[in-house]
Amino acid sequence: DTAVSQTPKYLVTQMGNDKSIKCEQNLGHDTMYWYKQDSKKFLKIMFSYNNKELIINETVPNRFSPKSPDKAHLNLHINSLELGDSAVYFCASSQGVDEQFFGPGTRLTVL
Amino acid sequence: EDQVTQSPEALRLQEGESSSLNCSYTVSGLRGLFWYRQDPGKGPEFLFTLYSAGEEKEKERLKATLTKKESFLHITAPKPEDSATYLCAVPRRGSGNTGKLIFGQGTTLQVKP
């Protein structure tokens, strides 16, 4: 009965590879987000989708491409991974601008 | 520029020793302030939302308060299981209905038995 789930939990890959992270929420929320948390634990928003429509696109390299197949899913695809992409990526969801509920995170390590 | 600053960065308490964490913000026209708890290796867990100055909310040993420029998270008689990083966040000015939050850097609380 997990509210917001992400897969995989850990992702270790070589520089230059392409990888995807998946997110699903079963809360019936209409808005989903991707955040990046760096080594200093600072959380920064990357993207937001409302009803499958992109509404926030922060200054993120275009190697990062979100995709929302439906309201309950928001995936993140990353092309040509770089060392600086190593971080923990969190998915979150909310109903409108109400409180956001976060997933368990995906720790990405780029070697 | 919209900013959220939390202090202290780290706090060590003995079990039962009450204290407060601070979150100050510079966003004008505040449309809510959120408190989260984050345990190591886990995602942030929602605690409270405060909307207007003077508002208070409580949950077990935690009480959150809000003024026009800052919020406090008071921890009364903490226990070791209260050890975590506490984050506050506010919607960015002009973010409309996008839910675009600015997070503070967090306060890492350690409660020793």
mmCIF file with all atom_site columns, C-alpha atoms in Angstrom:
data_model
loop_
_atom_site.group_PDB
_atom_site.id
_atom_site.type_symbol
_atom_site.label_atom_id
_atom_site.label_alt_id
_atom_site.label_comp_id
_atom_site.label_asym_id
_atom_site.label_entity_id
_atom_site.label_seq_id
_atom_site.pdbx_PDB_ins_code
_atom_site.Cartn_x
_atom_site.Cartn_y
_atom_site.Cartn_z
_atom_site.occupancy
_atom_site.B_iso_or_equiv
_atom_site.pdbx_formal_charge
_atom_site.auth_seq_id
_atom_site.auth_comp_id
_atom_site.auth_asym_id
_atom_site.auth_atom_id
_atom_site.pdbx_PDB_model_num
ATOM 1   C CA . ASP A 1 1   ? 0.000  0.000  0.000   1.00 0.00 ? 1   ASP A CA 1
ATOM 2   C CA . THR A 1 2   ? 2.981  2.284  -0.701  1.00 0.00 ? 2   THR A CA 1
ATOM 3   C CA . ALA A 1 3   ? 1.797  5.803  -1.580  1.00 0.00 ? 3   ALA A CA 1
ATOM 4   C CA . VAL A 1 4   ? 4.665  6.938  -3.830  1.00 0.00 ? 4   VAL A CA 1
ATOM 5   C CA . SER A 1 5   ? 7.054  4.307  -5.117  1.00 0.00 ? 5   SER A CA 1
ATOM 6   C CA . GLN A 1 6   ? 10.210 4.569  -7.198  1.00 0.00 ? 6   GLN A CA 1
ATOM 7   C CA . THR A 1 7   ? 12.369 2.043  -8.987  1.00 0.00 ? 7   THR A CA 1
ATOM 8   C CA . PRO A 1 8   ? 15.176 1.305  -8.798  1.00 0.00 ? 8   PRO A CA 1
ATOM 9   C CA . LYS A 1 9   ? 16.290 2.305  -5.309  1.00 0.00 ? 9   LYS A CA 1
ATOM 10  C CA . TYR A 1 10  ? 19.947 2.222  -6.322  1.00 0.00 ? 10  TYR A CA 1
ATOM 11  C CA . LEU A 1 11  ? 21.435 2.810  -9.754  1.00 0.00 ? 11  LEU A CA 1
ATOM 12  C CA . VAL A 1 12  ? 25.143 2.527  -10.475 1.00 0.00 ? 12  VAL A CA 1
ATOM 13  C CA . THR A 1 13  ? 26.259 3.189  -14.019 1.00 0.00 ? 13  THR A CA 1
ATOM 14  C CA . GLN A 1 14  ? 29.110 4.379  -16.191 1.00 0.00 ? 14  GLN A CA 1
ATOM 15  C CA . MET A 1 15  ? 29.498 7.878  -17.576 1.00 0.00 ? 15  MET A CA 1
ATOM 16  C CA . GLY A 1 16  ? 27.844 8.272  -20.959 1.00 0.00 ? 16  GLY A CA 1
ATOM 17  C CA . ASN A 1 17  ? 25.129 5.677  -20.368 1.00 0.00 ? 17  ASN A CA 1
ATOM 18  C CA . ASP A 1 18  ? 21.387 6.319  -20.592 1.00 0.00 ? 18  ASP A CA 1
ATOM 19  C CA . LYS A 1 19  ? 19.156 5.339  -17.672 1.00 0.00 ? 19  LYS A CA 1
ATOM 20  C CA . SER A 1 20  ? 15.553 5.698  -16.498 1.00 0.00 ? 20  SER A CA 1
ATOM 21  C CA . ILE A 1 21  ? 13.896 6.004  -13.120 1.00 0.00 ? 21  ILE A CA 1
ATOM 22  C CA . LYS A 1 22  ? 10.233 5.138  -12.695 1.00 0.00 ? 22  LYS A CA 1
ATOM 23  C CA . CYS A 1 23  ? 7.709  6.611  -10.284 1.00 0.00 ? 23  CYS A CA 1
ATOM 24  C CA . GLU A 1 24  ? 4.171  5.633  -9.431  1.00 0.00 ? 24  GLU A CA 1
ATOM 25  C CA . GLN A 1 25  ? 1.668  7.094  -6.962  1.00 0.00 ? 25  GLN A CA 1
ATOM 26  C CA . ASN A 1 26  ? -1.555 5.497  -5.766  1.00 0.00 ? 26  ASN A CA 1
ATOM 27  C CA . LEU A 1 27  ? -2.875 8.547  -3.906  1.00 0.00 ? 27  LEU A CA 1
ATOM 28  C CA . GLY A 1 28  ? -5.063 9.749  -6.762  1.00 0.00 ? 28  GLY A CA 1
ATOM 29  C CA . HIS A 1 29  ? -3.098 13.017 -6.935  1.00 0.00 ? 29  HIS A CA 1
ATOM 30  C CA . ASP A 1 30  ? -3.111 15.160 -10.060 1.00 0.00 ? 30  ASP A CA 1
ATOM 31  C CA . THR A 1 31  ? 0.419  16.578 -9.788  1.00 0.00 ? 31  THR A CA 1
ATOM 32  C CA . MET A 1 32  ? 3.762  14.811 -9.742  1.00 0.00 ? 32  MET A CA 1
ATOM 33  C CA . TYR A 1 33  ? 7.320  16.101 -9.324  1.00 0.00 ? 33  TYR A CA 1
ATOM 34  C CA . TRP A 1 34  ? 10.970 15.173 -9.680  1.00 0.00 ? 34  TRP A CA 1
ATOM 35  C CA . TYR A 1 35  ? 13.493 16.558 -7.204  1.00 0.00 ? 35  TYR A CA 1
ATOM 36  C CA . LYS A 1 36  ? 17.262 16.242 -6.998  1.00 0.00 ? 36  LYS A CA 1
ATOM 37  C CA . GLN A 1 37  ? 18.968 16.087 -3.607  1.00 0.00 ? 37  GLN A CA 1
ATOM 38  C CA . ASP A 1 38  ? 22.678 16.756 -3.711  1.00 0.00 ? 38  ASP A CA 1
ATOM 39  C CA . SER A 1 39  ? 25.392 15.638 -1.325  1.00 0.00 ? 39  SER A CA 1
ATOM 40  C CA . LYS A 1 40  ? 24.590 18.547 0.992   1.00 0.00 ? 40  LYS A CA 1
ATOM 41  C CA . LYS A 1 41  ? 20.993 17.287 1.221   1.00 0.00 ? 41  LYS A CA 1
ATOM 42  C CA . PHE A 1 42  ? 19.665 20.362 -0.572  1.00 0.00 ? 42  PHE A CA 1
ATOM 43  C CA . LEU A 1 43  ? 16.389 19.500 -2.342  1.00 0.00 ? 43  LEU A CA 1
ATOM 44  C CA . LYS A 1 44  ? 15.787 21.220 -5.646  1.00 0.00 ? 44  LYS A CA 1
ATOM 45  C CA . ILE A 1 45  ? 12.811 20.804 -7.941  1.00 0.00 ? 45  ILE A CA 1
ATOM 46  C CA . MET A 1 46  ? 13.465 19.688 -11.499 1.00 0.00 ? 46  MET A CA 1
ATOM 47  C CA . PHE A 1 47  ? 10.100 19.064 -13.124 1.00 0.00 ? 47  PHE A CA 1
ATOM 48  C CA . SER A 1 48  ? 6.412  19.014 -12.348 1.00 0.00 ? 48  SER A CA 1
ATOM 49  C CA . TYR A 1 49  ? 3.496  17.512 -14.235 1.00 0.00 ? 49  TYR A CA 1
ATOM 50  C CA . ASN A 1 50  ? -0.149 18.282 -13.668 1.00 0.00 ? 50  ASN A CA 1
ATOM 51  C CA . ASN A 1 51  ? -2.593 15.872 -15.267 1.00 0.00 ? 51  ASN A CA 1
ATOM 52  C CA . LYS A 1 52  ? 0.144  14.635 -17.609 1.00 0.00 ? 52  LYS A CA 1
ATOM 53  C CA . GLU A 1 53  ? 1.045  18.195 -18.656 1.00 0.00 ? 53  GLU A CA 1
ATOM 54  C CA . LEU A 1 54  ? 4.477  19.686 -17.941 1.00 0.00 ? 54  LEU A CA 1
ATOM 55  C CA . ILE A 1 55  ? 4.069  22.771 -15.724 1.00 0.00 ? 55  ILE A CA 1
ATOM 56  C CA . ILE A 1 56  ? 7.507  23.239 -14.173 1.00 0.00 ? 56  ILE A CA 1
ATOM 57  C CA . ASN A 1 57  ? 10.753 22.812 -16.032 1.00 0.00 ? 57  ASN A CA 1
ATOM 58  C CA . GLU A 1 58  ? 13.608 24.230 -14.030 1.00 0.00 ? 58  GLU A CA 1
ATOM 59  C CA . THR A 1 59  ? 17.022 24.942 -15.463 1.00 0.00 ? 59  THR A CA 1
ATOM 60  C CA . VAL A 1 60  ? 17.883 21.327 -16.007 1.00 0.00 ? 60  VAL A CA 1
ATOM 61  C CA . PRO A 1 61  ? 20.122 20.011 -18.825 1.00 0.00 ? 61  PRO A CA 1
ATOM 62  C CA . ASN A 1 62  ? 18.062 18.718 -21.716 1.00 0.00 ? 62  ASN A CA 1
ATOM 63  C CA . ARG A 1 63  ? 19.713 15.337 -21.153 1.00 0.00 ? 63  ARG A CA 1
ATOM 64  C CA . PHE A 1 64  ? 16.966 14.952 -18.550 1.00 0.00 ? 64  PHE A CA 1
ATOM 65  C CA . SER A 1 65  ? 13.569 14.157 -20.039 1.00 0.00 ? 65  SER A CA 1
ATOM 66  C CA . PRO A 1 66  ? 10.492 13.451 -17.950 1.00 0.00 ? 66  PRO A CA 1
ATOM 67  C CA . LYS A 1 67  ? 7.570  11.522 -19.310 1.00 0.00 ? 67  LYS A CA 1
ATOM 68  C CA . SER A 1 68  ? 4.119  11.079 -17.797 1.00 0.00 ? 68  SER A CA 1
ATOM 69  C CA . PRO A 1 69  ? 2.136  8.270  -19.461 1.00 0.00 ? 69  PRO A CA 1
ATOM 70  C CA . ASP A 1 70  ? -0.790 8.884  -17.089 1.00 0.00 ? 70  ASP A CA 1
ATOM 71  C CA . LYS A 1 71  ? -1.627 10.795 -13.905 1.00 0.00 ? 71  LYS A CA 1
ATOM 72  C CA . ALA A 1 72  ? -0.253 8.061  -11.671 1.00 0.00 ? 72  ALA A CA 1
ATOM 73  C CA . HIS A 1 73  ? 3.156  7.736  -13.326 1.00 0.00 ? 73  HIS A CA 1
ATOM 74  C CA . LEU A 1 74  ? 6.069  10.066 -13.939 1.00 0.00 ? 74  LEU A CA 1
ATOM 75  C CA . ASN A 1 75  ? 9.309  8.660  -15.279 1.00 0.00 ? 75  ASN A CA 1
ATOM 76  C CA . LEU A 1 76  ? 12.686 10.336 -15.647 1.00 0.00 ? 76  LEU A CA 1
ATOM 77  C CA . HIS A 1 77  ? 15.051 9.451  -18.453 1.00 0.00 ? 77  HIS A CA 1
ATOM 78  C CA . ILE A 1 78  ? 18.629 10.658 -18.381 1.00 0.00 ? 78  ILE A CA 1
ATOM 79  C CA . ASN A 1 79  ? 20.858 10.559 -21.456 1.00 0.00 ? 79  ASN A CA 1
ATOM 80  C CA . SER A 1 80  ? 24.649 10.653 -21.572 1.00 0.00 ? 80  SER A CA 1
ATOM 81  C CA . LEU A 1 81  ? 25.094 10.493 -17.813 1.00 0.00 ? 81  LEU A CA 1
ATOM 82  C CA . GLU A 1 82  ? 27.803 12.676 -16.273 1.00 0.00 ? 82  GLU A CA 1
ATOM 83  C CA . LEU A 1 83  ? 29.636 12.458 -12.958 1.00 0.00 ? 83  LEU A CA 1
ATOM 84  C CA . GLY A 1 84  ? 27.745 15.524 -11.696 1.00 0.00 ? 84  GLY A CA 1
ATOM 85  C CA . ASP A 1 85  ? 24.443 13.712 -12.125 1.00 0.00 ? 85  ASP A CA 1
ATOM 86  C CA . SER A 1 86  ? 25.260 11.566 -9.098  1.00 0.00 ? 86  SER A CA 1
ATOM 87  C CA . ALA A 1 87  ? 22.659 12.406 -6.468  1.00 0.00 ? 87  ALA A CA 1
ATOM 88  C CA . VAL A 1 88  ? 19.472 11.106 -4.901  1.00 0.00 ? 88  VAL A CA 1
ATOM 89  C CA . TYR A 1 89  ? 16.391 11.685 -7.061  1.00 0.00 ? 89  TYR A CA 1
ATOM 90  C CA . PHE A 1 90  ? 12.998 11.910 -5.405  1.00 0.00 ? 90  PHE A CA 1
ATOM 91  C CA . CYS A 1 91  ? 9.593  11.660 -6.945  1.00 0.00 ? 91  CYS A CA 1
ATOM 92  C CA . ALA A 1 92  ? 6.688  13.377 -5.183  1.00 0.00 ? 92  ALA A CA 1
ATOM 93  C CA . SER A 1 93  ? 2.983  13.907 -5.721  1.00 0.00 ? 93  SER A CA 1
ATOM 94  C CA . SER A 1 94  ? 0.315  16.306 -4.507  1.00 0.00 ? 94  SER A CA 1
ATOM 95  C CA . GLN A 1 95  ? -3.269 17.271 -5.096  1.00 0.00 ? 95  GLN A CA 1
ATOM 96  C CA . GLY A 1 96  ? -2.921 20.705 -6.628  1.00 0.00 ? 96  GLY A CA 1
ATOM 97  C CA . VAL A 1 97  ? -0.645 22.838 -4.451  1.00 0.00 ? 97  VAL A CA 1
ATOM 98  C CA . ASP A 1 98  ? -1.373 20.932 -1.245  1.00 0.00 ? 98  ASP A CA 1
ATOM 99  C CA . GLU A 1 99  ? 1.347  19.157 0.684   1.00 0.00 ? 99  GLU A CA 1
ATOM 100 C CA . GLN A 1 100 ? 3.635  16.951 -1.389  1.00 0.00 ? 100 GLN A CA 1
ATOM 101 C CA . PHE A 1 101 ? 4.285  13.302 -0.582  1.00 0.00 ? 101 PHE A CA 1
ATOM 102 C CA . PHE A 1 102 ? 7.661  11.904 -1.460  1.00 0.00 ? 102 PHE A CA 1
ATOM 103 C CA . GLY A 1 103 ? 8.892  8.554  -2.641  1.00 0.00 ? 103 GLY A CA 1
ATOM 104 C CA . PRO A 1 104 ? 11.814 6.685  -1.045  1.00 0.00 ? 104 PRO A CA 1
ATOM 105 C CA . GLY A 1 105 ? 14.358 8.065  -3.502  1.00 0.00 ? 105 GLY A CA 1
ATOM 106 C CA . THR A 1 106 ? 16.723 6.628  -6.116  1.00 0.00 ? 106 THR A CA 1
ATOM 107 C CA . ARG A 1 107 ? 20.428 6.942  -5.389  1.00 0.00 ? 107 ARG A CA 1
ATOM 108 C CA . LEU A 1 108 ? 22.210 7.405  -8.703  1.00 0.00 ? 108 LEU A CA 1
ATOM 109 C CA . THR A 1 109 ? 25.960 6.904  -8.817  1.00 0.00 ? 109 THR A CA 1
ATOM 110 C CA . VAL A 1 110 ? 27.788 7.696  -12.028 1.00 0.00 ? 110 VAL A CA 1
ATOM 111 C CA . LEU A 1 111 ? 31.293 6.210  -12.279 1.00 0.00 ? 111 LEU A CA 1
ATOM 112 C CA . GLU B 2 1   ? 15.249 36.500 -4.511  1.00 0.00 ? 1   GLU B CA 1
ATOM 113 C CA . ASP B 2 2   ? 13.074 34.029 -2.635  1.00 0.00 ? 2   ASP B CA 1
ATOM 114 C CA . GLN B 2 3   ? 15.030 32.299 0.097   1.00 0.00 ? 3   GLN B CA 1
ATOM 115 C CA . VAL B 2 4   ? 14.469 29.839 2.899   1.00 0.00 ? 4   VAL B CA 1
ATOM 116 C CA . THR B 2 5   ? 17.111 29.593 5.623   1.00 0.00 ? 5   THR B CA 1
ATOM 117 C CA . GLN B 2 6   ? 17.103 27.095 8.453   1.00 0.00 ? 6   GLN B CA 1
ATOM 118 C CA . SER B 2 7   ? 19.064 27.250 11.683  1.00 0.00 ? 7   SER B CA 1
ATOM 119 C CA . PRO B 2 8   ? 20.899 25.714 13.288  1.00 0.00 ? 8   PRO B CA 1
ATOM 120 C CA . GLU B 2 9   ? 22.392 23.430 10.660  1.00 0.00 ? 9   GLU B CA 1
ATOM 121 C CA . ALA B 2 10  ? 22.871 20.727 13.283  1.00 0.00 ? 10  ALA B CA 1
ATOM 122 C CA . LEU B 2 11  ? 21.524 20.300 16.795  1.00 0.00 ? 11  LEU B CA 1
ATOM 123 C CA . ARG B 2 12  ? 22.453 17.771 19.453  1.00 0.00 ? 12  ARG B CA 1
ATOM 124 C CA . LEU B 2 13  ? 20.122 17.319 22.400  1.00 0.00 ? 13  LEU B CA 1
ATOM 125 C CA . GLN B 2 14  ? 19.933 15.025 25.348  1.00 0.00 ? 14  GLN B CA 1
ATOM 126 C CA . GLU B 2 15  ? 16.757 13.017 25.629  1.00 0.00 ? 15  GLU B CA 1
ATOM 127 C CA . GLY B 2 16  ? 14.155 15.202 27.323  1.00 0.00 ? 16  GLY B CA 1
ATOM 128 C CA . GLU B 2 17  ? 15.946 18.468 26.505  1.00 0.00 ? 17  GLU B CA 1
ATOM 129 C CA . SER B 2 18  ? 13.438 20.690 24.690  1.00 0.00 ? 18  SER B CA 1
ATOM 130 C CA . SER B 2 19  ? 14.522 23.073 21.925  1.00 0.00 ? 19  SER B CA 1
ATOM 131 C CA . SER B 2 20  ? 13.400 24.862 18.762  1.00 0.00 ? 20  SER B CA 1
ATOM 132 C CA . LEU B 2 21  ? 14.397 24.828 15.122  1.00 0.00 ? 21  LEU B CA 1
ATOM 133 C CA . ASN B 2 22  ? 14.079 27.966 13.029  1.00 0.00 ? 22  ASN B CA 1
ATOM 134 C CA . CYS B 2 23  ? 12.995 28.504 9.421   1.00 0.00 ? 23  CYS B CA 1
ATOM 135 C CA . SER B 2 24  ? 13.139 32.053 8.077   1.00 0.00 ? 24  SER B CA 1
ATOM 136 C CA . TYR B 2 25  ? 11.861 33.020 4.639   1.00 0.00 ? 25  TYR B CA 1
ATOM 137 C CA . THR B 2 26  ? 11.874 36.036 2.356   1.00 0.00 ? 26  THR B CA 1
ATOM 138 C CA . VAL B 2 27  ? 8.999  35.082 0.051   1.00 0.00 ? 27  VAL B CA 1
ATOM 139 C CA . SER B 2 28  ? 6.339  37.793 0.038   1.00 0.00 ? 28  SER B CA 1
ATOM 140 C CA . GLY B 2 29  ? 2.695  36.862 0.008   1.00 0.00 ? 29  GLY B CA 1
ATOM 141 C CA . LEU B 2 30  ? 3.261  33.536 1.721   1.00 0.00 ? 30  LEU B CA 1
ATOM 142 C CA . ARG B 2 31  ? 0.901  30.834 0.503   1.00 0.00 ? 31  ARG B CA 1
ATOM 143 C CA . GLY B 2 32  ? 1.820  28.171 2.988   1.00 0.00 ? 32  GLY B CA 1
ATOM 144 C CA . LEU B 2 33  ? 4.860  26.845 4.802   1.00 0.00 ? 33  LEU B CA 1
ATOM 145 C CA . PHE B 2 34  ? 5.552  23.123 4.956   1.00 0.00 ? 34  PHE B CA 1
ATOM 146 C CA . TRP B 2 35  ? 7.576  21.129 7.472   1.00 0.00 ? 35  TRP B CA 1
ATOM 147 C CA . TYR B 2 36  ? 9.018  17.733 6.610   1.00 0.00 ? 36  TYR B CA 1
ATOM 148 C CA . ARG B 2 37  ? 11.059 15.135 8.448   1.00 0.00 ? 37  ARG B CA 1
ATOM 149 C CA . GLN B 2 38  ? 13.704 13.138 6.575   1.00 0.00 ? 38  GLN B CA 1
ATOM 150 C CA . ASP B 2 39  ? 15.353 10.023 7.959   1.00 0.00 ? 39  ASP B CA 1
ATOM 151 C CA . PRO B 2 40  ? 18.662 8.823  6.471   1.00 0.00 ? 40  PRO B CA 1
ATOM 152 C CA . GLY B 2 41  ? 18.132 6.956  3.214   1.00 0.00 ? 41  GLY B CA 1
ATOM 153 C CA . LYS B 2 42  ? 14.439 7.857  3.022   1.00 0.00 ? 42  LYS B CA 1
ATOM 154 C CA . GLY B 2 43  ? 12.242 10.443 1.378   1.00 0.00 ? 43  GLY B CA 1
ATOM 155 C CA . PRO B 2 44  ? 10.928 13.505 3.224   1.00 0.00 ? 44  PRO B CA 1
ATOM 156 C CA . GLU B 2 45  ? 7.847  12.756 5.318   1.00 0.00 ? 45  GLU B CA 1
ATOM 157 C CA . PHE B 2 46  ? 5.194  15.466 5.552   1.00 0.00 ? 46  PHE B CA 1
ATOM 158 C CA . LEU B 2 47  ? 4.597  16.887 9.036   1.00 0.00 ? 47  LEU B CA 1
ATOM 159 C CA . PHE B 2 48  ? 2.687  20.199 8.922   1.00 0.00 ? 48  PHE B CA 1
ATOM 160 C CA . THR B 2 49  ? 1.331  22.966 6.740   1.00 0.00 ? 49  THR B CA 1
ATOM 161 C CA . LEU B 2 50  ? 0.946  26.475 8.165   1.00 0.00 ? 50  LEU B CA 1
ATOM 162 C CA . TYR B 2 51  ? -0.863 29.193 6.236   1.00 0.00 ? 51  TYR B CA 1
ATOM 163 C CA . SER B 2 52  ? -1.109 32.334 8.344   1.00 0.00 ? 52  SER B CA 1
ATOM 164 C CA . ALA B 2 53  ? 0.825  34.187 11.020  1.00 0.00 ? 53  ALA B CA 1
ATOM 165 C CA . GLY B 2 54  ? -0.181 33.038 14.467  1.00 0.00 ? 54  GLY B CA 1
ATOM 166 C CA . GLU B 2 55  ? -1.158 29.576 13.327  1.00 0.00 ? 55  GLU B CA 1
ATOM 167 C CA . GLU B 2 56  ? 0.084  26.605 15.358  1.00 0.00 ? 56  GLU B CA 1
ATOM 168 C CA . LYS B 2 57  ? -0.043 22.862 14.719  1.00 0.00 ? 57  LYS B CA 1
ATOM 169 C CA . GLU B 2 58  ? 0.964  19.975 16.942  1.00 0.00 ? 58  GLU B CA 1
ATOM 170 C CA . LYS B 2 59  ? 1.860  16.355 16.469  1.00 0.00 ? 59  LYS B CA 1
ATOM 171 C CA . GLU B 2 60  ? 3.107  14.325 19.413  1.00 0.00 ? 60  GLU B CA 1
ATOM 172 C CA . ARG B 2 61  ? 6.234  16.126 20.708  1.00 0.00 ? 61  ARG B CA 1
ATOM 173 C CA . LEU B 2 62  ? 6.353  18.571 17.795  1.00 0.00 ? 62  LEU B CA 1
ATOM 174 C CA . LYS B 2 63  ? 4.678  21.958 17.551  1.00 0.00 ? 63  LYS B CA 1
ATOM 175 C CA . ALA B 2 64  ? 5.043  24.251 14.555  1.00 0.00 ? 64  ALA B CA 1
ATOM 176 C CA . THR B 2 65  ? 4.349  27.975 14.718  1.00 0.00 ? 65  THR B CA 1
ATOM 177 C CA . LEU B 2 66  ? 4.361  30.704 12.082  1.00 0.00 ? 66  LEU B CA 1
ATOM 178 C CA . THR B 2 67  ? 5.068  34.437 12.100  1.00 0.00 ? 67  THR B CA 1
ATOM 179 C CA . LYS B 2 68  ? 5.266  36.833 9.170   1.00 0.00 ? 68  LYS B CA 1
ATOM 180 C CA . LYS B 2 69  ? 8.948  36.143 8.624   1.00 0.00 ? 69  LYS B CA 1
ATOM 181 C CA . GLU B 2 70  ? 9.732  32.782 10.180  1.00 0.00 ? 70  GLU B CA 1
ATOM 182 C CA . SER B 2 71  ? 8.494  29.497 11.505  1.00 0.00 ? 71  SER B CA 1
ATOM 183 C CA . PHE B 2 72  ? 9.602  27.526 14.521  1.00 0.00 ? 72  PHE B CA 1
ATOM 184 C CA . LEU B 2 73  ? 9.469  23.814 15.099  1.00 0.00 ? 73  LEU B CA 1
ATOM 185 C CA . HIS B 2 74  ? 9.410  23.258 18.848  1.00 0.00 ? 74  HIS B CA 1
ATOM 186 C CA . ILE B 2 75  ? 10.433 19.844 20.118  1.00 0.00 ? 75  ILE B CA 1
ATOM 187 C CA . THR B 2 76  ? 9.290  19.100 23.652  1.00 0.00 ? 76  THR B CA 1
ATOM 188 C CA . ALA B 2 77  ? 11.050 16.392 25.657  1.00 0.00 ? 77  ALA B CA 1
ATOM 189 C CA . PRO B 2 78  ? 12.570 14.764 22.559  1.00 0.00 ? 78  PRO B CA 1
ATOM 190 C CA . LYS B 2 79  ? 13.329 11.067 22.309  1.00 0.00 ? 79  LYS B CA 1
ATOM 191 C CA . PRO B 2 80  ? 16.088 9.378  20.288  1.00 0.00 ? 80  PRO B CA 1
ATOM 192 C CA . GLU B 2 81  ? 13.516 8.410  17.634  1.00 0.00 ? 81  GLU B CA 1
ATOM 193 C CA . ASP B 2 82  ? 13.037 12.122 16.908  1.00 0.00 ? 82  ASP B CA 1
ATOM 194 C CA . SER B 2 83  ? 16.547 12.172 15.438  1.00 0.00 ? 83  SER B CA 1
ATOM 195 C CA . ALA B 2 84  ? 16.253 13.153 11.773  1.00 0.00 ? 84  ALA B CA 1
ATOM 196 C CA . THR B 2 85  ? 16.743 16.059 9.394   1.00 0.00 ? 85  THR B CA 1
ATOM 197 C CA . TYR B 2 86  ? 13.883 18.550 9.512   1.00 0.00 ? 86  TYR B CA 1
ATOM 198 C CA . LEU B 2 87  ? 13.170 20.507 6.340   1.00 0.00 ? 87  LEU B CA 1
ATOM 199 C CA . CYS B 2 88  ? 10.944 23.487 5.744   1.00 0.00 ? 88  CYS B CA 1
ATOM 200 C CA . ALA B 2 89  ? 9.686  24.683 2.377   1.00 0.00 ? 89  ALA B CA 1
ATOM 201 C CA . VAL B 2 90  ? 7.605  27.506 0.917   1.00 0.00 ? 90  VAL B CA 1
ATOM 202 C CA . PRO B 2 91  ? 5.995  27.979 -2.503  1.00 0.00 ? 91  PRO B CA 1
ATOM 203 C CA . ARG B 2 92  ? 8.050  30.217 -4.752  1.00 0.00 ? 92  ARG B CA 1
ATOM 204 C CA . ARG B 2 93  ? 6.611  33.691 -5.395  1.00 0.00 ? 93  ARG B CA 1
ATOM 205 C CA . GLY B 2 94  ? 4.669  33.808 -8.616  1.00 0.00 ? 94  GLY B CA 1
ATOM 206 C CA . SER B 2 95  ? 4.490  30.042 -8.836  1.00 0.00 ? 95  SER B CA 1
ATOM 207 C CA . GLY B 2 96  ? 0.717  30.212 -9.049  1.00 0.00 ? 96  GLY B CA 1
ATOM 208 C CA . ASN B 2 97  ? -0.774 26.780 -8.894  1.00 0.00 ? 97  ASN B CA 1
ATOM 209 C CA . THR B 2 98  ? 2.395  24.920 -9.747  1.00 0.00 ? 98  THR B CA 1
ATOM 210 C CA . GLY B 2 99  ? 3.377  23.784 -6.264  1.00 0.00 ? 99  GLY B CA 1
ATOM 211 C CA . LYS B 2 100 ? 6.934  24.928 -6.891  1.00 0.00 ? 100 LYS B CA 1
ATOM 212 C CA . LEU B 2 101 ? 8.594  24.693 -3.475  1.00 0.00 ? 101 LEU B CA 1
ATOM 213 C CA . ILE B 2 102 ? 11.811 26.239 -2.222  1.00 0.00 ? 102 ILE B CA 1
ATOM 214 C CA . PHE B 2 103 ? 13.409 24.074 0.460   1.00 0.00 ? 103 PHE B CA 1
ATOM 215 C CA . GLY B 2 104 ? 15.730 25.152 3.236   1.00 0.00 ? 104 GLY B CA 1
ATOM 216 C CA . GLN B 2 105 ? 18.952 23.261 3.759   1.00 0.00 ? 105 GLN B CA 1
ATOM 217 C CA . GLY B 2 106 ? 17.553 21.458 6.783   1.00 0.00 ? 106 GLY B CA 1
ATOM 218 C CA . THR B 2 107 ? 18.415 21.046 10.451  1.00 0.00 ? 107 THR B CA 1
ATOM 219 C CA . THR B 2 108 ? 19.882 17.696 11.422  1.00 0.00 ? 108 THR B CA 1
ATOM 220 C CA . LEU B 2 109 ? 18.729 16.806 14.911  1.00 0.00 ? 109 LEU B CA 1
ATOM 221 C CA . GLN B 2 110 ? 20.437 14.165 17.017  1.00 0.00 ? 110 GLN B CA 1
ATOM 222 C CA . VAL B 2 111 ? 18.852 13.174 20.322  1.00 0.00 ? 111 VAL B CA 1
ATOM 223 C CA . LYS B 2 112 ? 21.059 11.166 22.620  1.00 0.00 ? 112 LYS B CA 1
ATOM 224 C CA . PRO B 2 113 ? 19.613 8.819  25.250  1.00 0.00 ? 113 PRO B CA 1
#
